Structures are given as C-alpha cells and as structure tokens.
Short mmCIF file of C-alpha atoms in Angstrom, two decimals:
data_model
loop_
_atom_site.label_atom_id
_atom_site.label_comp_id
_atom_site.label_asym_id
_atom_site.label_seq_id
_atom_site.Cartn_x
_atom_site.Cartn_y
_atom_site.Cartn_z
CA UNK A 91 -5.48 -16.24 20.67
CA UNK A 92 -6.63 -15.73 24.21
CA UNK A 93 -10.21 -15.94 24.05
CA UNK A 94 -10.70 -14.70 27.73
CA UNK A 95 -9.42 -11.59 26.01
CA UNK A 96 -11.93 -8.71 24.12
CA UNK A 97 -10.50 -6.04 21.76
CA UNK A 98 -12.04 -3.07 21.25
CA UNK A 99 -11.26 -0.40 18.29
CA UNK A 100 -12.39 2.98 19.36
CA UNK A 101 -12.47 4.43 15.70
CA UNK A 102 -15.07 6.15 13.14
CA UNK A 103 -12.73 5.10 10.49
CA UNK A 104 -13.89 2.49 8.40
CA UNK A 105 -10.38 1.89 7.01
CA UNK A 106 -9.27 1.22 10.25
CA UNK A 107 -11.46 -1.27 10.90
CA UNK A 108 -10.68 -2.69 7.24
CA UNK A 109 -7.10 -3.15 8.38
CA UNK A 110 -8.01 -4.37 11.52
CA UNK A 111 -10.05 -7.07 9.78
CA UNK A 112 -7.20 -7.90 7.32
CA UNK A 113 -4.82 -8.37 10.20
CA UNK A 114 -7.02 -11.04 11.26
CA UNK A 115 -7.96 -9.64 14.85
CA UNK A 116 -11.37 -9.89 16.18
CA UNK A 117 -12.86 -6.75 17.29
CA UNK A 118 -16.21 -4.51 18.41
CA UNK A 119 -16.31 -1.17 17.25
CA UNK A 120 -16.67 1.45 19.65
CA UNK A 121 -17.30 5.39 18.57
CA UNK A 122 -16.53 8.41 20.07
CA UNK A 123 -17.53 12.17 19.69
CA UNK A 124 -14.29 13.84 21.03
CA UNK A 125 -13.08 17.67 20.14
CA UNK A 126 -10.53 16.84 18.47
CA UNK A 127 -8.29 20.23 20.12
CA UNK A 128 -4.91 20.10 21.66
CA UNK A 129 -2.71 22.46 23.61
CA UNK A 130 -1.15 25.04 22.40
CA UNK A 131 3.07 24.31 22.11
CA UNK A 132 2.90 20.03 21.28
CA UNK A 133 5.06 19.17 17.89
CA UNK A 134 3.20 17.02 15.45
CA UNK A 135 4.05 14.10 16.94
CA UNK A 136 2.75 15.21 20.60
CA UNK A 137 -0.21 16.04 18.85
CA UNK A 138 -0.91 12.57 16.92
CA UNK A 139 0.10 11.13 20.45
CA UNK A 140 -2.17 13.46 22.65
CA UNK A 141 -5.18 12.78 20.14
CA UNK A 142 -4.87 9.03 20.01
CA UNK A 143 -5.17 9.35 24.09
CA UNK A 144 -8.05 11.14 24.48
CA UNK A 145 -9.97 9.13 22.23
CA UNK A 146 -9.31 6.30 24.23
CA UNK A 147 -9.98 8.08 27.21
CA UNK A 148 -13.32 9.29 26.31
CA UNK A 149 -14.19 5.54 26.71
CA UNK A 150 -16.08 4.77 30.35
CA UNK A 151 -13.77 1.63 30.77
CA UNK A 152 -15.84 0.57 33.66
CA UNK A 153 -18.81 0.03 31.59
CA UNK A 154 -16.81 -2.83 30.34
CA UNK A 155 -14.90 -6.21 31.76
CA UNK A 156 -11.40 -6.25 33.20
CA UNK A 157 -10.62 -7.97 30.47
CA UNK A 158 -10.90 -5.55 27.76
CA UNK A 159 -8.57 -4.33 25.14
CA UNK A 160 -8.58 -0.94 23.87
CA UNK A 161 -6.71 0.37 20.49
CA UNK A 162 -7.18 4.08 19.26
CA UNK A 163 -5.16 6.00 16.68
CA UNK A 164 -5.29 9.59 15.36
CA UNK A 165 -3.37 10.40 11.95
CA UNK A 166 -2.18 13.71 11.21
CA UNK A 167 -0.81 14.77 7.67
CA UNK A 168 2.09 17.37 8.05
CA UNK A 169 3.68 19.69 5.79
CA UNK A 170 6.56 21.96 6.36
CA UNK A 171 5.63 21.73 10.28
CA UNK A 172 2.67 22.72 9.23
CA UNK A 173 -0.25 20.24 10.37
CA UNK A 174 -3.72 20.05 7.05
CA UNK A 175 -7.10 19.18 8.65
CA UNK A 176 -10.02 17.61 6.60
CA UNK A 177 -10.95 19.88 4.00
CA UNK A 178 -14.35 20.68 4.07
CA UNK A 179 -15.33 22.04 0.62
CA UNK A 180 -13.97 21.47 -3.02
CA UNK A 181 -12.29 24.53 -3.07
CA UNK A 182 -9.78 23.73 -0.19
CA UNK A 183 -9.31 19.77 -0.86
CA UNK A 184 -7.98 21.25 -4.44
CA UNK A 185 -5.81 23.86 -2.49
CA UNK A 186 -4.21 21.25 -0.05
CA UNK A 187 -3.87 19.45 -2.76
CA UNK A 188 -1.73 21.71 -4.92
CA UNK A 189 0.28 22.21 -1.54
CA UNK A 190 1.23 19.03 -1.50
CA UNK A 191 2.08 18.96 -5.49
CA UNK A 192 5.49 18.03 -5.97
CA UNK A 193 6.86 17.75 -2.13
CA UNK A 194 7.24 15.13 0.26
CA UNK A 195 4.92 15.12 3.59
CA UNK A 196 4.99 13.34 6.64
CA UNK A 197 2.16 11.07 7.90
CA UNK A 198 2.06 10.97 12.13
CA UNK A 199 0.25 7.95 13.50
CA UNK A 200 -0.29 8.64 17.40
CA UNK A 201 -1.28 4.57 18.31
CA UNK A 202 -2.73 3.90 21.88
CA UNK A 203 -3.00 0.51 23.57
CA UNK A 204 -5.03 -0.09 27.06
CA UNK A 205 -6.49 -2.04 28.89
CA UNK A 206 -8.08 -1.06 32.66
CA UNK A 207 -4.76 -1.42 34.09
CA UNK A 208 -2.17 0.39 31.77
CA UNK A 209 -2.13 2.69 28.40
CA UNK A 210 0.93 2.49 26.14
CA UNK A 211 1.36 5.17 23.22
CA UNK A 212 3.59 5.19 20.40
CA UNK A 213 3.95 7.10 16.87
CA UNK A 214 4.60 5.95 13.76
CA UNK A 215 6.58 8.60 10.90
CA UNK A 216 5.66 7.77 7.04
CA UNK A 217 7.03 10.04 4.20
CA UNK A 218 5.13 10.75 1.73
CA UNK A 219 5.88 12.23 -2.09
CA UNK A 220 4.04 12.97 -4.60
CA UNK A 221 4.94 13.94 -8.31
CA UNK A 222 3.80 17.61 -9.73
CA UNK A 223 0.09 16.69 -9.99
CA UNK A 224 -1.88 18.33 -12.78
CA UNK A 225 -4.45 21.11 -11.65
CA UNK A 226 -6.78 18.62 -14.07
CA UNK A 227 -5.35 15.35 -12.29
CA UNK A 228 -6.12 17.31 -8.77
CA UNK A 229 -9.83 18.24 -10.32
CA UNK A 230 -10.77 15.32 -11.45
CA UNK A 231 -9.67 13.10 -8.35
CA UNK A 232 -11.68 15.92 -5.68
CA UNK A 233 -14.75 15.38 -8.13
CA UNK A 234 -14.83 11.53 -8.23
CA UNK A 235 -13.28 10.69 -4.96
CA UNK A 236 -14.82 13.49 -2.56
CA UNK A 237 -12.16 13.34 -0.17
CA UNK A 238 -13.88 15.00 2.54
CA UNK A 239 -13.13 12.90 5.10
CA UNK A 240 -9.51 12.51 4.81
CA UNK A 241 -6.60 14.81 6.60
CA UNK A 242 -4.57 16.18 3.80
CA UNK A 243 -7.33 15.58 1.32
CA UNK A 244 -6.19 12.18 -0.38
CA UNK A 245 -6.53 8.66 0.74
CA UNK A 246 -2.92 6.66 -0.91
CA UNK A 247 -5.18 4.00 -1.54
CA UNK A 248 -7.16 5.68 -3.88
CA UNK A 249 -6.73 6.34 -7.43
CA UNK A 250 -4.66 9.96 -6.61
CA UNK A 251 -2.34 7.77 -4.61
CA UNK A 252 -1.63 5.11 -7.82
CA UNK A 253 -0.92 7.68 -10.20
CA UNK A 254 0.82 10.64 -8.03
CA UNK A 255 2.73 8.83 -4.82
CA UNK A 256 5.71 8.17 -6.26
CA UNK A 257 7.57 7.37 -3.46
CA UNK A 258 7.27 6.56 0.25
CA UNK A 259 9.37 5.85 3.25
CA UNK A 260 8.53 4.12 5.92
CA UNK A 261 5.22 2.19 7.28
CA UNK A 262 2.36 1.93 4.02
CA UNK A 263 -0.86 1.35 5.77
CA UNK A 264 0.20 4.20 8.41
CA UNK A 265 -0.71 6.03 5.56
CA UNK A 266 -4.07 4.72 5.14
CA UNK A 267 -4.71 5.45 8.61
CA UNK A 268 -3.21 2.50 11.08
CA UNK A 269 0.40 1.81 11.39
CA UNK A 270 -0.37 -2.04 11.38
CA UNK A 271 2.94 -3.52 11.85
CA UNK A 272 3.47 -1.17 15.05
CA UNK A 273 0.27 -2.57 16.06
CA UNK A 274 0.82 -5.82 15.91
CA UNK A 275 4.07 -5.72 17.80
CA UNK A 276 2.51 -3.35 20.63
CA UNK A 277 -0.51 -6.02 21.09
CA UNK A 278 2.28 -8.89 21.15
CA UNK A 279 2.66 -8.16 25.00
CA UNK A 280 -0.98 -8.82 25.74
CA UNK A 281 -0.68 -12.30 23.64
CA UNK A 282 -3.71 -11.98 21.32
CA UNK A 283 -2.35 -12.13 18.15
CA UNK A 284 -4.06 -15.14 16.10
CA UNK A 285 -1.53 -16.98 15.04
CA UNK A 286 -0.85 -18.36 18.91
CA UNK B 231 -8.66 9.98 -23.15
CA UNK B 232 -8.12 9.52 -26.95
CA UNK B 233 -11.21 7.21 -27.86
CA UNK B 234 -9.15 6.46 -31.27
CA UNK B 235 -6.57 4.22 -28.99
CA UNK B 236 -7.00 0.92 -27.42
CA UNK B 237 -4.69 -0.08 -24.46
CA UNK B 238 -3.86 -4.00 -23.88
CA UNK B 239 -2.39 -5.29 -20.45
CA UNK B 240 -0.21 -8.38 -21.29
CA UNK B 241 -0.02 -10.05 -18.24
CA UNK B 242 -1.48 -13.09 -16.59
CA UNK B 243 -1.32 -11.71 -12.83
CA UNK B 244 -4.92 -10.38 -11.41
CA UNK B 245 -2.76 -8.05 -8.76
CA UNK B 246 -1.78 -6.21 -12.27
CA UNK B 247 -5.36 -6.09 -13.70
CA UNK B 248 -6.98 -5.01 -10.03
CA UNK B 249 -4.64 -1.88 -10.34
CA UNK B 250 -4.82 -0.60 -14.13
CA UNK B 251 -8.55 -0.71 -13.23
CA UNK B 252 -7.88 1.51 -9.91
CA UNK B 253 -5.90 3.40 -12.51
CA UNK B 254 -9.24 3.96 -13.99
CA UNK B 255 -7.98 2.89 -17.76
CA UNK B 256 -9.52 1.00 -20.09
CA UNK B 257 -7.95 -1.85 -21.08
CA UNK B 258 -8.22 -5.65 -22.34
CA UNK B 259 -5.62 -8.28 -21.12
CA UNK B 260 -3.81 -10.33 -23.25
CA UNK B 261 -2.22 -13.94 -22.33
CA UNK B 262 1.01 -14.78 -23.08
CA UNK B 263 2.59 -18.17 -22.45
CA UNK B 264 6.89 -17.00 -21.96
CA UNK B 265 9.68 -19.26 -20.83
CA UNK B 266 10.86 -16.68 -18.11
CA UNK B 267 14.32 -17.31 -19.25
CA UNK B 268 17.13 -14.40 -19.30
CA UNK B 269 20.69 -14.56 -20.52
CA UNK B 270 23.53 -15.29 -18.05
CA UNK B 271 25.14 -12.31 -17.10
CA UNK B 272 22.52 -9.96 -16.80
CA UNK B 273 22.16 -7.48 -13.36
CA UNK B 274 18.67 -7.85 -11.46
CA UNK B 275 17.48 -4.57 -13.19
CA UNK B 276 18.58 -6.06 -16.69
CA UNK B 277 16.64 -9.09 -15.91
CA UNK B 278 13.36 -7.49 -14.88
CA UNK B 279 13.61 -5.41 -18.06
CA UNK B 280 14.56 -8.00 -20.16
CA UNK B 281 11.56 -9.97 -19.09
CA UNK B 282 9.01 -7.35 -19.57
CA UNK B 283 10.11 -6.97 -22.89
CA UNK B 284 10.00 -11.09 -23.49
CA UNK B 285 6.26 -10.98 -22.88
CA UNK B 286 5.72 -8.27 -25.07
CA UNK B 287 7.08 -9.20 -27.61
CA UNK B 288 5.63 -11.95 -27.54
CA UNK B 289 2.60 -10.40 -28.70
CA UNK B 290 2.42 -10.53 -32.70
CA UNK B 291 1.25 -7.08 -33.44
CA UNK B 292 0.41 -7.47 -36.91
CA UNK B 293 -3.04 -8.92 -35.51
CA UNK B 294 -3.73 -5.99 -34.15
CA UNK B 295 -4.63 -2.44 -34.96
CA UNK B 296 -1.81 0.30 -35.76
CA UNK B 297 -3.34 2.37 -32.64
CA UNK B 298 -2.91 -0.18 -29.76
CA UNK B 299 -0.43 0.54 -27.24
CA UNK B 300 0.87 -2.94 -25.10
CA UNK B 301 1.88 -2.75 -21.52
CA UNK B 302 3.92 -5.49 -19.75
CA UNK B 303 5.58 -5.56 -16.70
CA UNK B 304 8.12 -7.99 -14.96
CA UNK B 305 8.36 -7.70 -11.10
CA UNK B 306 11.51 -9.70 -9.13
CA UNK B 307 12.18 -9.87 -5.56
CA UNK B 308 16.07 -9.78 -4.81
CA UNK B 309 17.76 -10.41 -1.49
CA UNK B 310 21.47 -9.67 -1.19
CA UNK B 311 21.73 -9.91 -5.36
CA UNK B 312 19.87 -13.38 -5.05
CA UNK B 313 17.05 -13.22 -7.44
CA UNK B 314 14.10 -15.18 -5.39
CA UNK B 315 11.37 -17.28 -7.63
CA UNK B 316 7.70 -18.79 -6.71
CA UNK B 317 7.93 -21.26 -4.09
CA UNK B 318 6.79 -24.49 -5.55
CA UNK B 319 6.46 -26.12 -1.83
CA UNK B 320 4.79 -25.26 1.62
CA UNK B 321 8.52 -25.53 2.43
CA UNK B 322 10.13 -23.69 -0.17
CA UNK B 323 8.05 -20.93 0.50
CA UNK B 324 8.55 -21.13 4.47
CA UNK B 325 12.49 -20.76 3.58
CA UNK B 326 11.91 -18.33 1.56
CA UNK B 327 9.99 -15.83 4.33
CA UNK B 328 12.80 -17.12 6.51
CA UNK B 329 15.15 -15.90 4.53
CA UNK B 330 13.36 -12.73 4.21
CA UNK B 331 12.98 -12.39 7.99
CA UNK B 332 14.40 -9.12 9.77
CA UNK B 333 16.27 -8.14 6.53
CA UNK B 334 15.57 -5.24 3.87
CA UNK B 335 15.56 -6.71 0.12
CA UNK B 336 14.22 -5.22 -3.15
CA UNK B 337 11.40 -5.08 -5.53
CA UNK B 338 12.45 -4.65 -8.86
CA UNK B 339 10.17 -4.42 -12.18
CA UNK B 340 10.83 -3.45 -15.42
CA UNK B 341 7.67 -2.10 -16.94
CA UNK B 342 7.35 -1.75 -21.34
CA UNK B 343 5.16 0.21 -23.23
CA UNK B 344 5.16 -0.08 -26.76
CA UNK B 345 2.89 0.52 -30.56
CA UNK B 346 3.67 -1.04 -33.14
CA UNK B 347 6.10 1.45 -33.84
CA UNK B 348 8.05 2.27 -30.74
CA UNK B 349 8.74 0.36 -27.96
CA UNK B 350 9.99 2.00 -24.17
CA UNK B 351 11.11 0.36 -20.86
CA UNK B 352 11.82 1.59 -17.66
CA UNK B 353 12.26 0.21 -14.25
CA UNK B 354 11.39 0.76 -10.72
CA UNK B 355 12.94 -0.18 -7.74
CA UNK B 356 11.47 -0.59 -4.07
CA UNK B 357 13.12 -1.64 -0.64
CA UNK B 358 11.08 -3.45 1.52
CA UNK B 359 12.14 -4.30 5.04
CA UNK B 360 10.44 -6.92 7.31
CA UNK B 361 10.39 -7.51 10.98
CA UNK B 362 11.85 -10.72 12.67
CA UNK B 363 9.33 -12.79 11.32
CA UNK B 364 8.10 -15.71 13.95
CA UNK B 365 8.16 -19.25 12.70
CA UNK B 366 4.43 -19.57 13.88
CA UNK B 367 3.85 -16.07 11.76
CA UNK B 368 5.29 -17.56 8.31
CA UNK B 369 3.48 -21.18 8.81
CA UNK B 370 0.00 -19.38 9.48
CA UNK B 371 0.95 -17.01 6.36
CA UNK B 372 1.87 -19.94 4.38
CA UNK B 373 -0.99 -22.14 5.37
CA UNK B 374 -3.54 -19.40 4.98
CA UNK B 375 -2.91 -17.90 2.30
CA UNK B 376 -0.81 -20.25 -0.35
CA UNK B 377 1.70 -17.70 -1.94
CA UNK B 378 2.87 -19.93 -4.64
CA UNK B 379 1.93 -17.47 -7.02
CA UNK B 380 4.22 -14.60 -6.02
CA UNK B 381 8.31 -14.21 -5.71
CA UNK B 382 9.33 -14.14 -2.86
CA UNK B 383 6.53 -16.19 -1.25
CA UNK B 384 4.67 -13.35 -0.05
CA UNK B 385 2.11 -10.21 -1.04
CA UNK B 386 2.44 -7.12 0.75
CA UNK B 387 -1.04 -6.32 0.78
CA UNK B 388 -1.69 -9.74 2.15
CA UNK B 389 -1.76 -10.25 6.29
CA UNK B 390 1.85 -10.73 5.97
CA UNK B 391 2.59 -7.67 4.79
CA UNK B 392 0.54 -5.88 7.40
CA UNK B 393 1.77 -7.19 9.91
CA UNK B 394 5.65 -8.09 9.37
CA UNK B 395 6.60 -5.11 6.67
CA UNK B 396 7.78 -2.26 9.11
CA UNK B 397 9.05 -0.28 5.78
CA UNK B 398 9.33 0.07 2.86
CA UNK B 399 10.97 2.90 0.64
CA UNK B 400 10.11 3.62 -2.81
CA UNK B 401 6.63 3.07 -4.55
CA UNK B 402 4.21 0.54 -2.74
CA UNK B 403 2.24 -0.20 -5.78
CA UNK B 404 5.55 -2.21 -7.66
CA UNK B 405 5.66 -4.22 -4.39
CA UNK B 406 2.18 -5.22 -5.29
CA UNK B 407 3.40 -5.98 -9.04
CA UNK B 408 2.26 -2.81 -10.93
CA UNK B 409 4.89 0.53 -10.48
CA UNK B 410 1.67 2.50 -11.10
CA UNK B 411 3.10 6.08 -10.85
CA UNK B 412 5.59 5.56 -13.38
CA UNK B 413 3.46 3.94 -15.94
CA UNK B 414 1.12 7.18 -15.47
CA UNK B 415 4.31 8.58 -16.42
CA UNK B 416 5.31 6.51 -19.13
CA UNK B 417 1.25 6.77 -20.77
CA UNK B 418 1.57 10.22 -20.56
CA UNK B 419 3.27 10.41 -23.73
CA UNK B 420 0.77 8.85 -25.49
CA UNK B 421 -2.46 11.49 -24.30
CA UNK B 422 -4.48 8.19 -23.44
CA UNK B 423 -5.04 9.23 -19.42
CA UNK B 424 -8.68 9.52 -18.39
CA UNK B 425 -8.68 13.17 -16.79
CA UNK B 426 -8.18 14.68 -20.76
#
C-alpha cells in the first residue's frame, strides 16, 4: 500500500464502512448533509450515479492534502422503474415490503472515486428476488429489525434477507450497500490496495 | 413456534450455526464423525445429497425424543464437473483459487430434514463467478486467512470474496454453507418458524 496515500469514505452508512473495513483498506470517515434531490428526466442509474457525485462533491477538497482519496456511493432500490426511498413509519416499511413480495428488484450502486485531480463514476446492477413473504413474516421482521434506515425497507443481511431472498444476480454486498469488488478494481489505478 | 418440538443442527461447521441463529431458531448442534465417502457414479447434485443424508443418518434417533426434527446439510464447490475438496496445503489451496480465477463455478448443497418418521432432501445450486484473481491477491488470502476448512479454498464472506467475487447468481447464503431460504421452506412444513 502507498502510505503517502489517504482514503477517505464520505458515507453515514455504517455498513459501508463495515465493508470497507473487511476489505482491509484504511480509511477516515467523512459525513455529509446533502439533499439528496435529482433532476427531473435521469433513469435509475443516472440517479444512483448523480447522487454518488454530489456527495463527494459536497466535500471542500482543499481543506485536505493533494494526496487524498475520496470514495462515495449512493444505493437506490428499484422496482418496476419505479425508484422506494427509506420508509419512514411502520406502516410504509410493511407496504414496500409487500411490493416487493414475490418479484425480483434491482439494486443501483452509483460508486465515485476522486482525488483533487480527477473523479471516476461507475454503477453497479444487482437483482434481487424474494419469495411470497408472509404479511406475519413482513410484521414480524419491521417490528424486530426497524428498518428505517434502509431504501426498500430490508437490509439482505438481515434475518428478512436469510429467509425470503431466494435468489440474486449479480454483485452481493452491492446489496448491502457497496459494490466491493467494483471498488476494489476502480481503486487498483491509484495502487492502494493492501496486498502491494 | 411449536414449543412441543426441538430442532437439532447436525453439523460441525460454525458458518452453519452463525446462520440458523440469524435464522432466529432454536436449535442444539449435534457432532457427527462421517467418512465423506459417496458411491462412484453419482452427479455433483447426487453427491451433495447423498452426503447430507450420510450425516444424518448418522444420528441414532432412538436416543432421542419422537418430536425432534434433524437438519444436515452438505455444501460442494464444482468447477467444470470437478468436485473441489479442502486444501490440505498453503499450496493446494493457492491452486485451487488459481484454478478458480476469472471463471464461474458452482455451489452445490444438498440440505435434509428429517423426524424420526420422515426424512426430506432437497438441493440448491449457486454460480459464483470471480475476477482474474492476482497471484499477490490469493497468497495474501491464503496467508491471512488459512481456508483449509472450506472447499474450494475460499469463503465468500471472507476478504476474498469481497473483493474478487464480481457475481454470483442464485442464493448467497449456500455459498456461505447454509441455503437458508429453502430450509425456511423446507421447516415450513413442520409449523416450527418463530413468527407463529
């Protein structure tokens, strides 16, 4: 690893830095308070891009050294074109969750990579199914897992995601919130991987 | 959950344990001591099923209650129809991520759940795909984190699998050693799920 090199993941999430940690890359965390709106007229995939950006841009990169690496993501959970927020009571994590009952959803990772000098984005697609979940099933998981604080109500690494993903397609831990294997290959060029 | 039934995990793997747990079901493990020997012949499917059953019945359920109900589960890790092992070796389990390198092979397990009186078994099958793996990558895997104790020489949820898995298509969960969905599935039958 270079050490002249500092990474720094501009996230709230602490998942991502979880999987940050497990990849074995040394990190600060910084956090930002964007808005997270976007113009009118992107596809999903603009969106997840556009989102990733302007959490990284919100950083003042001259408050920090030339040296500096900055990773952001945004992950969007999308059903029939149709993008689900955070749900912000009981009532509509159990609705999204019904929604997604029985289909197959897509996951969009929007994954940004600067440093002072350049910014690279690139998305990452995961599908997602899930068997017909039982309004109890649904119930009990929103009751003991309060997933407030996830886009299409469910975390896959949670006990919702053992019992009722029965498939996927694609990259796992974009699911979870950071397409890690993307990651790793867009941070080769900058030659900080660990294993150097 | 019917408080009248007690579940037992036969298996010797921790990876299966972590996840019945996540699972949130109640459960004691029981030890079994097989010969993972299968008759010649047999397809990769046949062989994971076969051995899933071999540990189970190797269980004498006359020592136990008439309302216990046995789970075991046999995972394999097949590359072009090769059925891959443990590695024994630092080297044998370099070759075998070599082998595994850029290519897309399977995850098979055959998963039994039985009573004293009826016994079923089902199987699950995942692809799992995996970047061109650098030599440096496998030997810092390797090194680190001494897979000698899973087929294939690797765990996906292990830095390995973060970083060099690009895909995978089926259920994650019978990568890790566990096809959790479909032993929700299976249990159903048998009214011993925790949101009752």
């Amino acid at each position: 690893m270079n050490p002249q090199l500092k990474i720094f993941l501009v996230s709230k999430s602490p998942r991502r830095r979880q999987l940050l940690e497990e990849m074995g890359i040394c990190f600060e965390v910084l956090h930002t308070n964007i808005n997270e709106t976007y113009p009118k007229g992107l596809s999903p995939v603009e969106i997840a891009e556009y989102l990733s950006q302007l959490k990284l841009t919100s950083v003042n990169f001259s408050e920090y050294l030339e040296n500096a690496i900055f990773i952001s993501c945004d992950t969007i959970v999308v059903l029939n074109e149709i993008i689900m927020g955070k749900p912000k009571t009981e009532e509509e994590a159990v609705f999204m969750l019904q929604q997604l009952s029985g289909k197959t959803h897509q996951v969009i990772s929007g994954l940004t990579v600067a440093t002072a000098k350049e910014m690279t984005t690139q998305h990452c697609i995961t599908e997602v199914s899930f068997k017909n979940l039982l309004k109890k099933e649904i119930e009990y998981y929103v009751k003991h897992y309060q997933p407030y604080d996830k886009a299409g109500a469910y975390g896959i690494q949670e006990w919702i995601g053992l019992i009722g993903a029965t498939s996927i397609k694609g990259c796992f831990y974009n699911v979870m919130g950071l397409p890690t294997a993307l990651l790793w290959k867009m941070l080769d060029n900058f030659k900080i991987n660990n294993v150097n």
